JSON list of C-alpha atoms in Angstrom, two decimals:
[
{"chain": "R", "resi": 274, "resn": "UNK", "atom": "CA", "xyz": [-104.42, 20.73, -136.99]},
{"chain": "R", "resi": 275, "resn": "UNK", "atom": "CA", "xyz": [-104.39, 18.62, -134.04]},
{"chain": "R", "resi": 276, "resn": "UNK", "atom": "CA", "xyz": [-101.93, 19.12, -131.50]},
{"chain": "R", "resi": 277, "resn": "UNK", "atom": "CA", "xyz": [-100.87, 15.84, -130.97]},
{"chain": "R", "resi": 278, "resn": "UNK", "atom": "CA", "xyz": [-100.08, 12.47, -133.01]},
{"chain": "R", "resi": 279, "resn": "UNK", "atom": "CA", "xyz": [-99.87, 10.27, -129.98]},
{"chain": "R", "resi": 280, "resn": "UNK", "atom": "CA", "xyz": [-103.73, 10.03, -129.19]},
{"chain": "R", "resi": 281, "resn": "UNK", "atom": "CA", "xyz": [-105.78, 6.88, -130.17]},
{"chain": "R", "resi": 282, "resn": "UNK", "atom": "CA", "xyz": [-107.28, 8.07, -133.69]},
{"chain": "R", "resi": 283, "resn": "UNK", "atom": "CA", "xyz": [-110.57, 7.52, -132.52]},
{"chain": "R", "resi": 284, "resn": "UNK", "atom": "CA", "xyz": [-110.40, 10.44, -129.94]},
{"chain": "R", "resi": 285, "resn": "UNK", "atom": "CA", "xyz": [-109.32, 12.96, -132.58]},
{"chain": "R", "resi": 286, "resn": "UNK", "atom": "CA", "xyz": [-112.87, 13.41, -134.00]},
{"chain": "R", "resi": 287, "resn": "UNK", "atom": "CA", "xyz": [-115.45, 15.43, -131.68]},
{"chain": "R", "resi": 288, "resn": "UNK", "atom": "CA", "xyz": [-117.65, 12.37, -131.54]},
{"chain": "R", "resi": 289, "resn": "UNK", "atom": "CA", "xyz": [-114.12, 10.35, -130.03]},
{"chain": "R", "resi": 290, "resn": "UNK", "atom": "CA", "xyz": [-113.55, 13.51, -127.75]},
{"chain": "R", "resi": 291, "resn": "UNK", "atom": "CA", "xyz": [-117.26, 13.15, -126.15]},
{"chain": "R", "resi": 292, "resn": "UNK", "atom": "CA", "xyz": [-117.09, 9.65, -125.54]},
{"chain": "R", "resi": 293, "resn": "UNK", "atom": "CA", "xyz": [-113.72, 9.87, -123.85]},
{"chain": "R", "resi": 294, "resn": "UNK", "atom": "CA", "xyz": [-114.99, 12.91, -121.95]},
{"chain": "R", "resi": 295, "resn": "UNK", "atom": "CA", "xyz": [-117.83, 10.66, -120.54]},
{"chain": "R", "resi": 296, "resn": "UNK", "atom": "CA", "xyz": [-115.15, 8.24, -119.58]},
{"chain": "R", "resi": 297, "resn": "UNK", "atom": "CA", "xyz": [-113.16, 10.51, -117.43]},
{"chain": "R", "resi": 298, "resn": "UNK", "atom": "CA", "xyz": [-115.96, 11.98, -115.88]},
{"chain": "R", "resi": 299, "resn": "UNK", "atom": "CA", "xyz": [-117.51, 8.80, -114.84]},
{"chain": "R", "resi": 300, "resn": "UNK", "atom": "CA", "xyz": [-115.61, 8.18, -111.56]},
{"chain": "R", "resi": 301, "resn": "UNK", "atom": "CA", "xyz": [-115.07, 12.00, -110.65]},
{"chain": "R", "resi": 302, "resn": "UNK", "atom": "CA", "xyz": [-119.04, 12.25, -110.56]},
{"chain": "R", "resi": 303, "resn": "UNK", "atom": "CA", "xyz": [-120.13, 9.13, -109.03]},
{"chain": "R", "resi": 304, "resn": "UNK", "atom": "CA", "xyz": [-121.61, 9.81, -105.83]},
{"chain": "R", "resi": 305, "resn": "UNK", "atom": "CA", "xyz": [-120.11, 6.47, -104.14]},
{"chain": "R", "resi": 306, "resn": "UNK", "atom": "CA", "xyz": [-116.63, 8.20, -104.77]},
{"chain": "R", "resi": 307, "resn": "UNK", "atom": "CA", "xyz": [-114.83, 11.17, -103.10]},
{"chain": "R", "resi": 308, "resn": "UNK", "atom": "CA", "xyz": [-114.98, 13.08, -106.24]},
{"chain": "R", "resi": 309, "resn": "UNK", "atom": "CA", "xyz": [-115.65, 16.49, -107.11]},
{"chain": "R", "resi": 310, "resn": "UNK", "atom": "CA", "xyz": [-118.28, 18.54, -105.14]},
{"chain": "R", "resi": 311, "resn": "UNK", "atom": "CA", "xyz": [-121.88, 18.11, -106.39]},
{"chain": "R", "resi": 312, "resn": "UNK", "atom": "CA", "xyz": [-122.51, 21.88, -105.62]},
{"chain": "R", "resi": 313, "resn": "UNK", "atom": "CA", "xyz": [-119.48, 22.84, -107.69]},
{"chain": "R", "resi": 314, "resn": "UNK", "atom": "CA", "xyz": [-120.93, 21.26, -110.49]},
{"chain": "R", "resi": 315, "resn": "UNK", "atom": "CA", "xyz": [-124.51, 22.23, -110.23]},
{"chain": "R", "resi": 316, "resn": "UNK", "atom": "CA", "xyz": [-123.48, 25.99, -110.10]},
{"chain": "R", "resi": 317, "resn": "UNK", "atom": "CA", "xyz": [-120.61, 26.07, -112.57]},
{"chain": "R", "resi": 318, "resn": "UNK", "atom": "CA", "xyz": [-120.46, 27.91, -115.73]},
{"chain": "R", "resi": 319, "resn": "UNK", "atom": "CA", "xyz": [-118.92, 25.32, -117.65]},
{"chain": "R", "resi": 320, "resn": "UNK", "atom": "CA", "xyz": [-116.58, 22.08, -117.84]},
{"chain": "R", "resi": 321, "resn": "UNK", "atom": "CA", "xyz": [-113.52, 21.49, -119.62]},
{"chain": "R", "resi": 322, "resn": "UNK", "atom": "CA", "xyz": [-112.49, 17.65, -120.05]},
{"chain": "R", "resi": 323, "resn": "UNK", "atom": "CA", "xyz": [-108.88, 16.82, -121.63]},
{"chain": "R", "resi": 324, "resn": "UNK", "atom": "CA", "xyz": [-106.87, 14.03, -122.08]},
{"chain": "R", "resi": 325, "resn": "UNK", "atom": "CA", "xyz": [-103.21, 14.94, -121.92]},
{"chain": "R", "resi": 326, "resn": "UNK", "atom": "CA", "xyz": [-99.86, 12.92, -122.78]},
{"chain": "R", "resi": 327, "resn": "UNK", "atom": "CA", "xyz": [-97.05, 14.42, -120.80]},
{"chain": "R", "resi": 328, "resn": "UNK", "atom": "CA", "xyz": [-93.55, 13.34, -121.83]},
{"chain": "R", "resi": 329, "resn": "UNK", "atom": "CA", "xyz": [-89.79, 14.43, -121.18]},
{"chain": "R", "resi": 330, "resn": "UNK", "atom": "CA", "xyz": [-86.85, 15.04, -118.80]},
{"chain": "R", "resi": 331, "resn": "UNK", "atom": "CA", "xyz": [-85.89, 18.26, -117.10]},
{"chain": "R", "resi": 332, "resn": "UNK", "atom": "CA", "xyz": [-88.81, 20.14, -119.18]},
{"chain": "R", "resi": 333, "resn": "UNK", "atom": "CA", "xyz": [-91.72, 18.30, -119.81]},
{"chain": "R", "resi": 334, "resn": "UNK", "atom": "CA", "xyz": [-94.41, 18.83, -122.68]},
{"chain": "R", "resi": 335, "resn": "UNK", "atom": "CA", "xyz": [-97.95, 18.29, -122.63]},
{"chain": "R", "resi": 336, "resn": "UNK", "atom": "CA", "xyz": [-100.43, 18.04, -125.22]},
{"chain": "R", "resi": 337, "resn": "UNK", "atom": "CA", "xyz": [-103.98, 16.51, -125.82]},
{"chain": "R", "resi": 338, "resn": "UNK", "atom": "CA", "xyz": [-107.48, 16.91, -126.90]},
{"chain": "R", "resi": 339, "resn": "UNK", "atom": "CA", "xyz": [-110.86, 17.24, -125.18]},
{"chain": "R", "resi": 340, "resn": "UNK", "atom": "CA", "xyz": [-114.40, 19.26, -125.05]},
{"chain": "R", "resi": 341, "resn": "UNK", "atom": "CA", "xyz": [-115.59, 21.95, -123.29]},
{"chain": "R", "resi": 342, "resn": "UNK", "atom": "CA", "xyz": [-119.44, 22.33, -122.36]},
{"chain": "R", "resi": 343, "resn": "UNK", "atom": "CA", "xyz": [-121.36, 25.39, -121.02]},
{"chain": "R", "resi": 344, "resn": "UNK", "atom": "CA", "xyz": [-123.92, 25.29, -118.29]},
{"chain": "R", "resi": 345, "resn": "UNK", "atom": "CA", "xyz": [-127.08, 26.91, -119.21]},
{"chain": "R", "resi": 346, "resn": "UNK", "atom": "CA", "xyz": [-129.08, 28.94, -116.93]},
{"chain": "R", "resi": 347, "resn": "UNK", "atom": "CA", "xyz": [-132.04, 26.32, -117.09]},
{"chain": "R", "resi": 348, "resn": "UNK", "atom": "CA", "xyz": [-129.29, 23.77, -115.77]},
{"chain": "R", "resi": 349, "resn": "UNK", "atom": "CA", "xyz": [-128.99, 21.96, -118.92]},
{"chain": "R", "resi": 350, "resn": "UNK", "atom": "CA", "xyz": [-125.69, 21.58, -120.94]},
{"chain": "R", "resi": 351, "resn": "UNK", "atom": "CA", "xyz": [-124.75, 23.10, -124.12]},
{"chain": "R", "resi": 352, "resn": "UNK", "atom": "CA", "xyz": [-123.32, 20.96, -127.42]},
{"chain": "R", "resi": 353, "resn": "UNK", "atom": "CA", "xyz": [-119.74, 20.11, -126.88]},
{"chain": "R", "resi": 354, "resn": "UNK", "atom": "CA", "xyz": [-117.20, 22.29, -128.70]},
{"chain": "R", "resi": 355, "resn": "UNK", "atom": "CA", "xyz": [-113.65, 20.58, -129.36]},
{"chain": "R", "resi": 356, "resn": "UNK", "atom": "CA", "xyz": [-110.71, 22.07, -127.81]},
{"chain": "R", "resi": 357, "resn": "UNK", "atom": "CA", "xyz": [-106.93, 21.30, -127.46]},
{"chain": "R", "resi": 358, "resn": "UNK", "atom": "CA", "xyz": [-104.05, 22.04, -124.76]},
{"chain": "R", "resi": 359, "resn": "UNK", "atom": "CA", "xyz": [-100.49, 22.48, -125.23]},
{"chain": "R", "resi": 360, "resn": "UNK", "atom": "CA", "xyz": [-97.93, 23.24, -122.51]},
{"chain": "R", "resi": 361, "resn": "UNK", "atom": "CA", "xyz": [-94.76, 22.98, -120.79]},
{"chain": "R", "resi": 362, "resn": "UNK", "atom": "CA", "xyz": [-93.40, 22.11, -117.23]},
{"chain": "R", "resi": 363, "resn": "UNK", "atom": "CA", "xyz": [-90.33, 21.19, -115.40]},
{"chain": "R", "resi": 364, "resn": "UNK", "atom": "CA", "xyz": [-90.01, 17.69, -113.94]},
{"chain": "R", "resi": 365, "resn": "UNK", "atom": "CA", "xyz": [-89.25, 13.98, -115.23]},
{"chain": "R", "resi": 366, "resn": "UNK", "atom": "CA", "xyz": [-91.19, 11.77, -116.78]},
{"chain": "R", "resi": 367, "resn": "UNK", "atom": "CA", "xyz": [-90.26, 8.40, -117.96]},
{"chain": "R", "resi": 368, "resn": "UNK", "atom": "CA", "xyz": [-91.66, 7.55, -121.59]},
{"chain": "R", "resi": 369, "resn": "UNK", "atom": "CA", "xyz": [-95.15, 9.10, -122.14]},
{"chain": "R", "resi": 370, "resn": "UNK", "atom": "CA", "xyz": [-97.60, 9.56, -119.12]},
{"chain": "R", "resi": 371, "resn": "UNK", "atom": "CA", "xyz": [-101.35, 10.08, -119.54]},
{"chain": "R", "resi": 372, "resn": "UNK", "atom": "CA", "xyz": [-103.31, 12.49, -117.50]},
{"chain": "R", "resi": 373, "resn": "UNK", "atom": "CA", "xyz": [-106.75, 13.15, -117.74]},
{"chain": "R", "resi": 374, "resn": "UNK", "atom": "CA", "xyz": [-107.74, 16.95, -116.61]},
{"chain": "R", "resi": 375, "resn": "UNK", "atom": "CA", "xyz": [-110.97, 18.49, -115.38]},
{"chain": "R", "resi": 376, "resn": "UNK", "atom": "CA", "xyz": [-111.49, 22.18, -115.13]},
{"chain": "R", "resi": 377, "resn": "UNK", "atom": "CA", "xyz": [-114.66, 23.35, -113.50]},
{"chain": "R", "resi": 378, "resn": "UNK", "atom": "CA", "xyz": [-115.33, 26.83, -114.36]},
{"chain": "R", "resi": 379, "resn": "UNK", "atom": "CA", "xyz": [-117.20, 29.22, -112.19]},
{"chain": "R", "resi": 380, "resn": "UNK", "atom": "CA", "xyz": [-117.06, 32.55, -113.74]},
{"chain": "R", "resi": 381, "resn": "UNK", "atom": "CA", "xyz": [-118.53, 34.01, -116.85]},
{"chain": "R", "resi": 382, "resn": "UNK", "atom": "CA", "xyz": [-115.50, 35.68, -117.57]},
{"chain": "R", "resi": 383, "resn": "UNK", "atom": "CA", "xyz": [-113.23, 32.66, -117.49]},
{"chain": "R", "resi": 384, "resn": "UNK", "atom": "CA", "xyz": [-115.87, 30.99, -119.35]},
{"chain": "R", "resi": 385, "resn": "UNK", "atom": "CA", "xyz": [-115.78, 33.38, -122.27]},
{"chain": "R", "resi": 386, "resn": "UNK", "atom": "CA", "xyz": [-112.09, 33.62, -122.30]},
{"chain": "R", "resi": 387, "resn": "UNK", "atom": "CA", "xyz": [-111.60, 29.84, -122.49]},
{"chain": "R", "resi": 388, "resn": "UNK", "atom": "CA", "xyz": [-114.31, 29.47, -124.91]},
{"chain": "R", "resi": 389, "resn": "UNK", "atom": "CA", "xyz": [-113.06, 32.21, -127.41]},
{"chain": "R", "resi": 390, "resn": "UNK", "atom": "CA", "xyz": [-111.53, 31.53, -130.90]},
{"chain": "R", "resi": 391, "resn": "UNK", "atom": "CA", "xyz": [-108.13, 32.56, -129.60]},
{"chain": "R", "resi": 392, "resn": "UNK", "atom": "CA", "xyz": [-106.41, 30.82, -127.17]},
{"chain": "R", "resi": 393, "resn": "UNK", "atom": "CA", "xyz": [-106.34, 31.12, -123.04]},
{"chain": "R", "resi": 394, "resn": "UNK", "atom": "CA", "xyz": [-103.84, 30.69, -120.34]},
{"chain": "R", "resi": 395, "resn": "UNK", "atom": "CA", "xyz": [-104.73, 28.03, -117.60]},
{"chain": "R", "resi": 396, "resn": "UNK", "atom": "CA", "xyz": [-102.78, 27.82, -114.41]},
{"chain": "R", "resi": 397, "resn": "UNK", "atom": "CA", "xyz": [-102.92, 30.22, -110.89]},
{"chain": "R", "resi": 398, "resn": "UNK", "atom": "CA", "xyz": [-101.96, 33.18, -113.28]},
{"chain": "R", "resi": 399, "resn": "UNK", "atom": "CA", "xyz": [-105.09, 32.60, -115.16]},
{"chain": "R", "resi": 400, "resn": "UNK", "atom": "CA", "xyz": [-107.48, 32.34, -112.21]},
{"chain": "R", "resi": 401, "resn": "UNK", "atom": "CA", "xyz": [-107.29, 28.58, -111.79]},
{"chain": "R", "resi": 402, "resn": "UNK", "atom": "CA", "xyz": [-107.31, 27.06, -108.59]},
{"chain": "R", "resi": 403, "resn": "UNK", "atom": "CA", "xyz": [-106.78, 23.38, -106.87]},
{"chain": "R", "resi": 404, "resn": "UNK", "atom": "CA", "xyz": [-110.02, 21.89, -107.08]},
{"chain": "R", "resi": 405, "resn": "UNK", "atom": "CA", "xyz": [-111.81, 20.57, -103.59]},
{"chain": "R", "resi": 406, "resn": "UNK", "atom": "CA", "xyz": [-112.46, 17.09, -103.32]},
{"chain": "R", "resi": 407, "resn": "UNK", "atom": "CA", "xyz": [-115.34, 15.37, -101.83]},
{"chain": "R", "resi": 408, "resn": "UNK", "atom": "CA", "xyz": [-118.92, 15.01, -103.29]},
{"chain": "R", "resi": 409, "resn": "UNK", "atom": "CA", "xyz": [-120.41, 16.71, -99.99]},
{"chain": "R", "resi": 410, "resn": "UNK", "atom": "CA", "xyz": [-117.67, 19.08, -99.49]},
{"chain": "R", "resi": 411, "resn": "UNK", "atom": "CA", "xyz": [-118.97, 22.64, -98.57]},
{"chain": "R", "resi": 412, "resn": "UNK", "atom": "CA", "xyz": [-117.92, 24.69, -101.56]},
{"chain": "R", "resi": 413, "resn": "UNK", "atom": "CA", "xyz": [-120.44, 27.53, -100.98]},
{"chain": "R", "resi": 414, "resn": "UNK", "atom": "CA", "xyz": [-117.44, 30.24, -100.80]},
{"chain": "R", "resi": 415, "resn": "UNK", "atom": "CA", "xyz": [-115.92, 28.91, -103.97]},
{"chain": "R", "resi": 416, "resn": "UNK", "atom": "CA", "xyz": [-119.06, 28.73, -106.24]},
{"chain": "R", "resi": 417, "resn": "UNK", "atom": "CA", "xyz": [-119.76, 32.37, -105.08]},
{"chain": "R", "resi": 418, "resn": "UNK", "atom": "CA", "xyz": [-116.25, 33.60, -106.12]},
{"chain": "R", "resi": 419, "resn": "UNK", "atom": "CA", "xyz": [-115.39, 34.82, -102.67]},
{"chain": "R", "resi": 420, "resn": "UNK", "atom": "CA", "xyz": [-111.79, 34.08, -101.96]},
{"chain": "R", "resi": 421, "resn": "UNK", "atom": "CA", "xyz": [-111.23, 31.80, -104.76]},
{"chain": "R", "resi": 422, "resn": "UNK", "atom": "CA", "xyz": [-110.42, 31.28, -108.14]},
{"chain": "R", "resi": 423, "resn": "UNK", "atom": "CA", "xyz": [-112.67, 31.63, -111.29]},
{"chain": "R", "resi": 424, "resn": "UNK", "atom": "CA", "xyz": [-112.13, 27.77, -112.29]},
{"chain": "R", "resi": 425, "resn": "UNK", "atom": "CA", "xyz": [-111.21, 24.62, -110.16]},
{"chain": "R", "resi": 426, "resn": "UNK", "atom": "CA", "xyz": [-108.74, 21.79, -111.61]},
{"chain": "R", "resi": 427, "resn": "UNK", "atom": "CA", "xyz": [-108.38, 18.13, -111.12]},
{"chain": "R", "resi": 428, "resn": "UNK", "atom": "CA", "xyz": [-106.46, 15.33, -112.70]},
{"chain": "R", "resi": 429, "resn": "UNK", "atom": "CA", "xyz": [-106.64, 11.42, -112.74]},
{"chain": "R", "resi": 430, "resn": "UNK", "atom": "CA", "xyz": [-103.27, 10.02, -113.22]},
{"chain": "R", "resi": 431, "resn": "UNK", "atom": "CA", "xyz": [-101.73, 6.14, -112.37]},
{"chain": "R", "resi": 432, "resn": "UNK", "atom": "CA", "xyz": [-105.19, 5.67, -110.61]},
{"chain": "R", "resi": 433, "resn": "UNK", "atom": "CA", "xyz": [-105.16, 9.09, -108.36]},
{"chain": "R", "resi": 434, "resn": "UNK", "atom": "CA", "xyz": [-107.60, 11.39, -108.57]},
{"chain": "R", "resi": 435, "resn": "UNK", "atom": "CA", "xyz": [-107.68, 14.77, -106.99]},
{"chain": "R", "resi": 436, "resn": "UNK", "atom": "CA", "xyz": [-107.38, 18.42, -107.10]},
{"chain": "R", "resi": 437, "resn": "UNK", "atom": "CA", "xyz": [-104.16, 19.59, -108.76]},
{"chain": "R", "resi": 438, "resn": "UNK", "atom": "CA", "xyz": [-102.52, 22.69, -109.77]},
{"chain": "R", "resi": 439, "resn": "UNK", "atom": "CA", "xyz": [-102.01, 23.30, -113.40]},
{"chain": "R", "resi": 440, "resn": "UNK", "atom": "CA", "xyz": [-99.03, 25.09, -114.91]},
{"chain": "R", "resi": 441, "resn": "UNK", "atom": "CA", "xyz": [-98.65, 27.22, -118.00]},
{"chain": "R", "resi": 442, "resn": "UNK", "atom": "CA", "xyz": [-100.84, 25.02, -120.36]},
{"chain": "R", "resi": 443, "resn": "UNK", "atom": "CA", "xyz": [-102.68, 27.15, -123.10]},
{"chain": "R", "resi": 444, "resn": "UNK", "atom": "CA", "xyz": [-106.16, 25.85, -124.21]},
{"chain": "R", "resi": 445, "resn": "UNK", "atom": "CA", "xyz": [-107.65, 26.80, -127.75]},
{"chain": "R", "resi": 446, "resn": "UNK", "atom": "CA", "xyz": [-110.50, 25.87, -129.93]},
{"chain": "R", "resi": 447, "resn": "UNK", "atom": "CA", "xyz": [-110.18, 23.04, -132.31]},
{"chain": "R", "resi": 448, "resn": "UNK", "atom": "CA", "xyz": [-112.31, 24.81, -135.28]},
{"chain": "R", "resi": 449, "resn": "UNK", "atom": "CA", "xyz": [-111.37, 21.81, -137.86]},
{"chain": "R", "resi": 450, "resn": "UNK", "atom": "CA", "xyz": [-113.11, 19.24, -135.72]},
{"chain": "R", "resi": 451, "resn": "UNK", "atom": "CA", "xyz": [-116.24, 21.48, -134.81]},
{"chain": "R", "resi": 452, "resn": "UNK", "atom": "CA", "xyz": [-116.53, 22.49, -138.45]},
{"chain": "R", "resi": 453, "resn": "UNK", "atom": "CA", "xyz": [-116.41, 18.67, -139.38]},
{"chain": "R", "resi": 454, "resn": "UNK", "atom": "CA", "xyz": [-118.65, 17.52, -136.78]},
{"chain": "R", "resi": 455, "resn": "UNK", "atom": "CA", "xyz": [-121.31, 20.24, -137.27]},
{"chain": "R", "resi": 456, "resn": "UNK", "atom": "CA", "xyz": [-121.06, 20.29, -140.93]},
{"chain": "R", "resi": 457, "resn": "UNK", "atom": "CA", "xyz": [-121.07, 23.99, -140.85]},
{"chain": "R", "resi": 458, "resn": "UNK", "atom": "CA", "xyz": [-118.91, 27.16, -140.39]},
{"chain": "R", "resi": 459, "resn": "UNK", "atom": "CA", "xyz": [-119.54, 27.64, -136.43]},
{"chain": "R", "resi": 460, "resn": "UNK", "atom": "CA", "xyz": [-117.43, 29.27, -133.78]},
{"chain": "R", "resi": 461, "resn": "UNK", "atom": "CA", "xyz": [-116.94, 28.14, -130.20]},
{"chain": "R", "resi": 462, "resn": "UNK", "atom": "CA", "xyz": [-119.71, 30.73, -129.04]},
{"chain": "R", "resi": 463, "resn": "UNK", "atom": "CA", "xyz": [-122.15, 29.48, -131.78]},
{"chain": "R", "resi": 464, "resn": "UNK", "atom": "CA", "xyz": [-121.71, 25.99, -130.12]},
{"chain": "R", "resi": 465, "resn": "UNK", "atom": "CA", "xyz": [-121.82, 27.02, -126.25]},
{"chain": "R", "resi": 466, "resn": "UNK", "atom": "CA", "xyz": [-124.14, 29.58, -126.12]},
{"chain": "R", "resi": 467, "resn": "UNK", "atom": "CA", "xyz": [-126.46, 29.45, -129.12]},
{"chain": "R", "resi": 468, "resn": "UNK", "atom": "CA", "xyz": [-129.98, 28.74, -129.04]},
{"chain": "R", "resi": 469, "resn": "UNK", "atom": "CA", "xyz": [-130.90, 25.05, -127.95]},
{"chain": "R", "resi": 470, "resn": "UNK", "atom": "CA", "xyz": [-131.26, 23.08, -131.15]},
{"chain": "R", "resi": 471, "resn": "UNK", "atom": "CA", "xyz": [-129.24, 25.70, -133.56]},
{"chain": "R", "resi": 472, "resn": "UNK", "atom": "CA", "xyz": [-126.97, 23.19, -134.38]},
{"chain": "R", "resi": 473, "resn": "UNK", "atom": "CA", "xyz": [-127.29, 19.41, -135.40]},
{"chain": "R", "resi": 474, "resn": "UNK", "atom": "CA", "xyz": [-125.86, 16.89, -133.00]},
{"chain": "R", "resi": 475, "resn": "UNK", "atom": "CA", "xyz": [-122.56, 15.46, -134.14]},
{"chain": "R", "resi": 476, "resn": "UNK", "atom": "CA", "xyz": [-123.43, 11.83, -135.72]}
]
């Protein structure tokens, strides 16, 4: 089942999650903005885009939905696979706060872990580092994996965008939404690493 009941219903289908992801990525990937380095996106293994809702006082809870896509060796992108995120943190949030989170994955191992049928832990302990900012930023070391994590995280909240540390969030595949969208019993690996054209594009 979907982990949140607070999201706009139209965003709870894979098609809605894709529209949501495109909306979230629009500003950070705009060449006119100080967003995610182009080199990082060009050489990444995949991208996770999630809209989270954060609420609570003292102990905060987060949940949300989104998509993961893989970057193929020829530079094209895979079809999207639906994911959900759930976590706990410390702090105070008045009411419910929306945070858009982007994770740029730079290692095959991290990509396999996040795209599996089980669940994977994000955060520093999971190899996720604060993402560098600036479309022309020099991230050669980061992309090569020398002295850096296996993925880089960003967040957009209250009009502000930048690299951000992710706490103990857990991400998992939303198989029900994938099955509904692709009209067949598919795994995240089928969607992300299967041959191009092997699946129907969600309608």
